[in-house]
PDB file of C-alpha atoms in Angstrom:
ATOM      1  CA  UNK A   1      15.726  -2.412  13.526  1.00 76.00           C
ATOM      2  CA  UNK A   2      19.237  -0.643  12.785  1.00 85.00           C
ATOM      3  CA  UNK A   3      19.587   0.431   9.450  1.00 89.00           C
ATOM      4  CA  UNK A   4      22.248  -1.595   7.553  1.00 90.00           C
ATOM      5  CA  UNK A   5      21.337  -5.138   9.249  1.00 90.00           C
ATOM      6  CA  UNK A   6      18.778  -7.447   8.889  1.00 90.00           C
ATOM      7  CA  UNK A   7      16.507  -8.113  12.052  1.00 90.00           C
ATOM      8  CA  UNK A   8      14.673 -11.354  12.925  1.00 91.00           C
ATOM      9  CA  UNK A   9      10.791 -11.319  14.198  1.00 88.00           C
ATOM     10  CA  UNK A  10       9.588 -14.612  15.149  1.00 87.00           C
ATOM     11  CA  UNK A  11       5.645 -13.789  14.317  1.00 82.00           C
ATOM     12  CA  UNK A  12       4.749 -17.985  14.345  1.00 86.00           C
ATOM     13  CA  UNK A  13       6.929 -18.021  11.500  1.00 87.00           C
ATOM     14  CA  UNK A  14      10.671 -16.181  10.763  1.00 88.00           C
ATOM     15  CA  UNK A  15      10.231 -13.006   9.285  1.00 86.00           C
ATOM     16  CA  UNK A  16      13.931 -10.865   8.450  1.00 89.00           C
ATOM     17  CA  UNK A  17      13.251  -7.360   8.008  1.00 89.00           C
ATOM     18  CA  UNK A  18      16.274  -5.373   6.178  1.00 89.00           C
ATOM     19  CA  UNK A  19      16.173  -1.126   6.272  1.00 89.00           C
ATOM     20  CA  UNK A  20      19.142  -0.285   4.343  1.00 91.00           C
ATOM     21  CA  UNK A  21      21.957   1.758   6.180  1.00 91.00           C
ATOM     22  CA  UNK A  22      21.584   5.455   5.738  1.00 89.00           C
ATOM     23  CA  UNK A  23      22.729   7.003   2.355  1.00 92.00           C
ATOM     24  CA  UNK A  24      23.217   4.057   0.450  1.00 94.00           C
ATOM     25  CA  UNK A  25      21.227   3.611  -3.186  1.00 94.00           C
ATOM     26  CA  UNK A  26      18.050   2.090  -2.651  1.00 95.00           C
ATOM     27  CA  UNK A  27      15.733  -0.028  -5.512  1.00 96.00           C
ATOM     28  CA  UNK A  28      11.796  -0.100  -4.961  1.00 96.00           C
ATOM     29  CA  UNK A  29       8.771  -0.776  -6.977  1.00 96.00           C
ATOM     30  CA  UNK A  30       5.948   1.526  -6.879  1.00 96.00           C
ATOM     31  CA  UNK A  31       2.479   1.172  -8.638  1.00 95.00           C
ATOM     32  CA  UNK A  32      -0.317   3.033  -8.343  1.00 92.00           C
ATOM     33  CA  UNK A  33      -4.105   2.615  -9.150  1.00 90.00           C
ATOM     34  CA  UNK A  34      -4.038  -1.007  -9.257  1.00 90.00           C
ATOM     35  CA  UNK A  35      -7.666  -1.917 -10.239  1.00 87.00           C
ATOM     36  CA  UNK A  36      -7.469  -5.445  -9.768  1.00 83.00           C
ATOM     37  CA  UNK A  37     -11.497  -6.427  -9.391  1.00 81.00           C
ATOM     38  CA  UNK A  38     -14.305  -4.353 -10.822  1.00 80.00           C
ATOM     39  CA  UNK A  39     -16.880  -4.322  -7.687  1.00 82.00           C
ATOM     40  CA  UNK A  40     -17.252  -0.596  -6.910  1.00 80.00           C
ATOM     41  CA  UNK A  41     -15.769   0.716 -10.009  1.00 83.00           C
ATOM     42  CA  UNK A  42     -15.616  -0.074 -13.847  1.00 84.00           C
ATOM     43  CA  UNK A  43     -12.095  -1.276 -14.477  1.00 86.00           C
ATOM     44  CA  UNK A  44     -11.669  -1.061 -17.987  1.00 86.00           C
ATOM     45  CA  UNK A  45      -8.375  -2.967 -18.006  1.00 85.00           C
ATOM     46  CA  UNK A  46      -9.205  -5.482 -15.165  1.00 86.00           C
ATOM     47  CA  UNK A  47      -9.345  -8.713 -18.191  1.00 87.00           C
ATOM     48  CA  UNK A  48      -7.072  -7.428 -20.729  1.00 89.00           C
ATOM     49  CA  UNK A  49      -4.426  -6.531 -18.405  1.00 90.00           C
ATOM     50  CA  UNK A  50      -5.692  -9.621 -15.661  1.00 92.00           C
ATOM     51  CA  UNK A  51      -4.555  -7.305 -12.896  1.00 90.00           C
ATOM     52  CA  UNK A  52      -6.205  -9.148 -10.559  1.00 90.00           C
ATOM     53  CA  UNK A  53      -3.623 -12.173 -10.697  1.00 93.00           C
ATOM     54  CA  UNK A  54      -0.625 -10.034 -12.250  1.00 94.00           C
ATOM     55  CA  UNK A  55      -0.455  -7.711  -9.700  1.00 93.00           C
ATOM     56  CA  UNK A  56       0.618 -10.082  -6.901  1.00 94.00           C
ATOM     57  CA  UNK A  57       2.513 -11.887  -9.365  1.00 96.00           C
ATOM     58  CA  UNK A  58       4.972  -8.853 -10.070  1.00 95.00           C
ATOM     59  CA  UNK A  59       4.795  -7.847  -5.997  1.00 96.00           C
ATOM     60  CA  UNK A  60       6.481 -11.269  -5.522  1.00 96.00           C
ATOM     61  CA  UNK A  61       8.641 -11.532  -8.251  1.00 96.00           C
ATOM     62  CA  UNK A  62      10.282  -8.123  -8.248  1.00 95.00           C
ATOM     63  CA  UNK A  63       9.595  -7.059  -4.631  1.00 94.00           C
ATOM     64  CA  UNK A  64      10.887 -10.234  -3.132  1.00 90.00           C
ATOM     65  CA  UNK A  65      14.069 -10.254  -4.649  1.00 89.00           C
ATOM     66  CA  UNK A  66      17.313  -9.189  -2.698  1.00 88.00           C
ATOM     67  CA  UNK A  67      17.951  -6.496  -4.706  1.00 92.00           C
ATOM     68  CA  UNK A  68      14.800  -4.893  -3.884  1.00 95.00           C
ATOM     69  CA  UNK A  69      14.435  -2.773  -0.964  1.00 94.00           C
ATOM     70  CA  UNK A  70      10.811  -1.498  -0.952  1.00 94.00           C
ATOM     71  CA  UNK A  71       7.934  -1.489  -2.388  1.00 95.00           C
ATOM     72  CA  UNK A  72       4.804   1.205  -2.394  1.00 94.00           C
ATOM     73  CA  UNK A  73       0.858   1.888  -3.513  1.00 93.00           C
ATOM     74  CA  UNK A  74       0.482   5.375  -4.517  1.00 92.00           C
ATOM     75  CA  UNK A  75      -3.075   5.843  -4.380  1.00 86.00           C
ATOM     76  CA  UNK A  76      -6.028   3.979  -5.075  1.00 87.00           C
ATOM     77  CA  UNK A  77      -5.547   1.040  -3.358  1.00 84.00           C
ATOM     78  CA  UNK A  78      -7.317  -1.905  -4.779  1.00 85.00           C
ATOM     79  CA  UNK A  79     -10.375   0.471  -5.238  1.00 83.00           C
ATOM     80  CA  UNK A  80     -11.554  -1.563  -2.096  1.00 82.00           C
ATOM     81  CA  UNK A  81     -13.903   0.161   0.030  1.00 80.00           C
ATOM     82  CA  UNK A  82     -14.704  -2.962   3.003  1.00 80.00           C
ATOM     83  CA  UNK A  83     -11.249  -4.081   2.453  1.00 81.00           C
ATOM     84  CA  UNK A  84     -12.300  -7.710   0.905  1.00 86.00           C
ATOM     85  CA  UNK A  85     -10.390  -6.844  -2.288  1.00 86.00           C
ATOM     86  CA  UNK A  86      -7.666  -6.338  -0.267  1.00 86.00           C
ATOM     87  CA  UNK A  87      -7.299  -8.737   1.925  1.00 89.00           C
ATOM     88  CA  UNK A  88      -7.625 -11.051  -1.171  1.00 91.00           C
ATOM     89  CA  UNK A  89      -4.954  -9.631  -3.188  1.00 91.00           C
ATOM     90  CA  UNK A  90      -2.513  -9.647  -0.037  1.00 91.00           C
ATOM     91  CA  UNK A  91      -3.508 -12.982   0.576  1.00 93.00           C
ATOM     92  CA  UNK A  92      -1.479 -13.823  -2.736  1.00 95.00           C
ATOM     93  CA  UNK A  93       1.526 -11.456  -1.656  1.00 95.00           C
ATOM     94  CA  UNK A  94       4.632 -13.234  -0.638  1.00 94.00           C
ATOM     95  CA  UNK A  95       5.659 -13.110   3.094  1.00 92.00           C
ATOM     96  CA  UNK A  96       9.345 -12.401   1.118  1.00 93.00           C
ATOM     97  CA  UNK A  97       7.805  -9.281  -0.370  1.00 94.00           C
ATOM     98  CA  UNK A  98       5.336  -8.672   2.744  1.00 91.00           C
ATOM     99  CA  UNK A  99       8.724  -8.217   4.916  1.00 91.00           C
ATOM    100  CA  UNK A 100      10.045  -5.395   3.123  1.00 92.00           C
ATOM    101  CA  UNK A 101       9.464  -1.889   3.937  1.00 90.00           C
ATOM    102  CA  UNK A 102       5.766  -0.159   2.191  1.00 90.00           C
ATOM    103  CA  UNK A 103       5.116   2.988   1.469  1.00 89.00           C
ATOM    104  CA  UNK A 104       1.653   4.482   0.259  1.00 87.00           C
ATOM    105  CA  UNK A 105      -0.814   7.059   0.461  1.00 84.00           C
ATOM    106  CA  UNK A 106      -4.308   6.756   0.114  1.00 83.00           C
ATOM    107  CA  UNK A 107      -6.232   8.395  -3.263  1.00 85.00           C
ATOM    108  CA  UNK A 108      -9.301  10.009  -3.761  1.00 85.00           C
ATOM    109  CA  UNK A 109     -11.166   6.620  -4.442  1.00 83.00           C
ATOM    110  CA  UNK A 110      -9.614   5.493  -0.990  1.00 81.00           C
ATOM    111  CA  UNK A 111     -11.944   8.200   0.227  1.00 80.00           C
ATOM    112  CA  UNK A 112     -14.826   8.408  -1.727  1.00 82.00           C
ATOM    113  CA  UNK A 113     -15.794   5.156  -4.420  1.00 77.00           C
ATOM    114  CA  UNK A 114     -16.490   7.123  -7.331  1.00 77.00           C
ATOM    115  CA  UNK A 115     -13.349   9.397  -6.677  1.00 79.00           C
ATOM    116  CA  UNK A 116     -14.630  12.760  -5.423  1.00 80.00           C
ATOM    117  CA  UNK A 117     -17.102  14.748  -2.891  1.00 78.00           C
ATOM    118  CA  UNK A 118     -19.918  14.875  -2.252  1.00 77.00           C
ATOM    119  CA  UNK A 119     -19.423  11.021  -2.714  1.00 74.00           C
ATOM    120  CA  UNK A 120     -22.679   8.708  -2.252  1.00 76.00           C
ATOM    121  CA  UNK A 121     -24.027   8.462   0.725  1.00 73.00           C
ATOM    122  CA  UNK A 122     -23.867   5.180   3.133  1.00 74.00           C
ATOM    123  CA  UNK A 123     -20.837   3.773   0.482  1.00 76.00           C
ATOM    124  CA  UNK A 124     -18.013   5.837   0.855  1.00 76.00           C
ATOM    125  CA  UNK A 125     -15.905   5.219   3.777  1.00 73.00           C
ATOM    126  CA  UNK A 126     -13.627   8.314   3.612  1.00 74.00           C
ATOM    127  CA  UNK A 127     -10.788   6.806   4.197  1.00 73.00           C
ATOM    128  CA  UNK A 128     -11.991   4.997   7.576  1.00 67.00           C
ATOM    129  CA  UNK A 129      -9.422   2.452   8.558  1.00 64.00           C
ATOM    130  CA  UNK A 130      -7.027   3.275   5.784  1.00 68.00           C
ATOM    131  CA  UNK A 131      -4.350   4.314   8.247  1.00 63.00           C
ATOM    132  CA  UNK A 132      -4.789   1.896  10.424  1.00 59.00           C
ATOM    133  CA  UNK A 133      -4.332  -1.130   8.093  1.00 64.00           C
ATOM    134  CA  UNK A 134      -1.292   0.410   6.218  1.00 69.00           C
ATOM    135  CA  UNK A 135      -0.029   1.683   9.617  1.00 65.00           C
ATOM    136  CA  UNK A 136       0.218   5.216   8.705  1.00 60.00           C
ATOM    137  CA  UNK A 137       1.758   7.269  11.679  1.00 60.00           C
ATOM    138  CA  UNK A 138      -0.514  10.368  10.648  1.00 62.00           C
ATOM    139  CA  UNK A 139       0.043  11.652  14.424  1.00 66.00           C
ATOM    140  CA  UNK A 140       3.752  12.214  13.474  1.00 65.00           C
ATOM    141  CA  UNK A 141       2.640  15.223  10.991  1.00 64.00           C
ATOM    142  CA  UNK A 142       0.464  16.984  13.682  1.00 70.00           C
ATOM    143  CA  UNK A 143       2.467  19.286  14.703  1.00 71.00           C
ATOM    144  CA  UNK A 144       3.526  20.219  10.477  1.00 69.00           C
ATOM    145  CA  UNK A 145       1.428  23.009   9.419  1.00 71.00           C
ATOM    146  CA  UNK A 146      -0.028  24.073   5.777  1.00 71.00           C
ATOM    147  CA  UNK A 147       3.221  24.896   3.387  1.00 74.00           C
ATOM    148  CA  UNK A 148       5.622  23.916   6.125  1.00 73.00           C
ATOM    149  CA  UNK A 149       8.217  21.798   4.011  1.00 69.00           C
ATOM    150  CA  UNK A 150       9.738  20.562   6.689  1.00 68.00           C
ATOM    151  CA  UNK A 151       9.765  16.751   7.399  1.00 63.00           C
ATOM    152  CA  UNK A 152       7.786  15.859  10.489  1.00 60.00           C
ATOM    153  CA  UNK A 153      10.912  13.276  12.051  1.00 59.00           C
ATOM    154  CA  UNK A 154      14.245  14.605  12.985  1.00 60.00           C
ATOM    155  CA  UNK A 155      16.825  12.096  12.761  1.00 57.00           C
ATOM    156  CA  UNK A 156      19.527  13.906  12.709  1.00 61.00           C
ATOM    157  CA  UNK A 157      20.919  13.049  15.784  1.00 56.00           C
TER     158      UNK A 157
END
């Protein structure tokens, strides 16, 4: 994909990915803790807020609009811990808003369900296949020790 165009992927249906040329304004959406089904955790503001359906509802209306550029979970993502919740709420997620780029990292209820160590036992899945289905490239940050600031891509060239 070159920054600055928009690239096609035929994946059984037409999917244009856009990554805006380099040092150009960007617009993204980011929301974090979005408790949108009260299975593992008490959501206290699952029903008032509905969450559940607003959630994908804003994702498609704000993320799938031109003017937006990306879009991004930080942290506690769904509060899903076999990935059901998840695959239910992206199920409802525009292929528009699926297309552009996502950023997020994972909380500490992505690792353990109640949200910290020692965690219980047979429930938590540490963050087992967290990277893998948000495609984290967690190799690339090998090589980046403890309070090195330096990003772990060069792109310089």
């Amino acid at each position: 994909v070159t920054p600055g165009a928009t690239a096609t992927f035929n994946l059984g249906t037409q999917l244009q990915v856009k990554v805006p040329a380099q040092g150009v304004g960007v617009a993204g959406v980011l929301i974090a803790d979005p408790c949108a089904y009260a299975k593992w955790v008490d959501c206290p503001f699952q029903s008032k807020l509905q969450v559940y359906t607003r959630t994908p509802a804003l994702i498609n209306s704000f993320v799938a609009d031109g003017s937006t550029d990306f879009w991004g979970i930080l942290g506690d993502n769904f509060y899903d811990r076999t990935g059901e919740i998840t695959q239910d709420v992206y199920r409802r997620i525009s292929l528009a808003a699926k297309s552009k780029l996502f950023i997020t990292v994972a909380g500490n209820h992505d690792y353990w369900v109640y949200g910290s160590p020692p965690g219980v036992k047979g429930q938590d899945q540490c963050g087992n296949g967290h990277m893998q289905f948000y495609a984290q490239d967690a190799k690339a940050a090998q090589a980046v020790g403890i309070g090195n600031h330096n990003p772990p891509f060069d792109f310089s060239d």
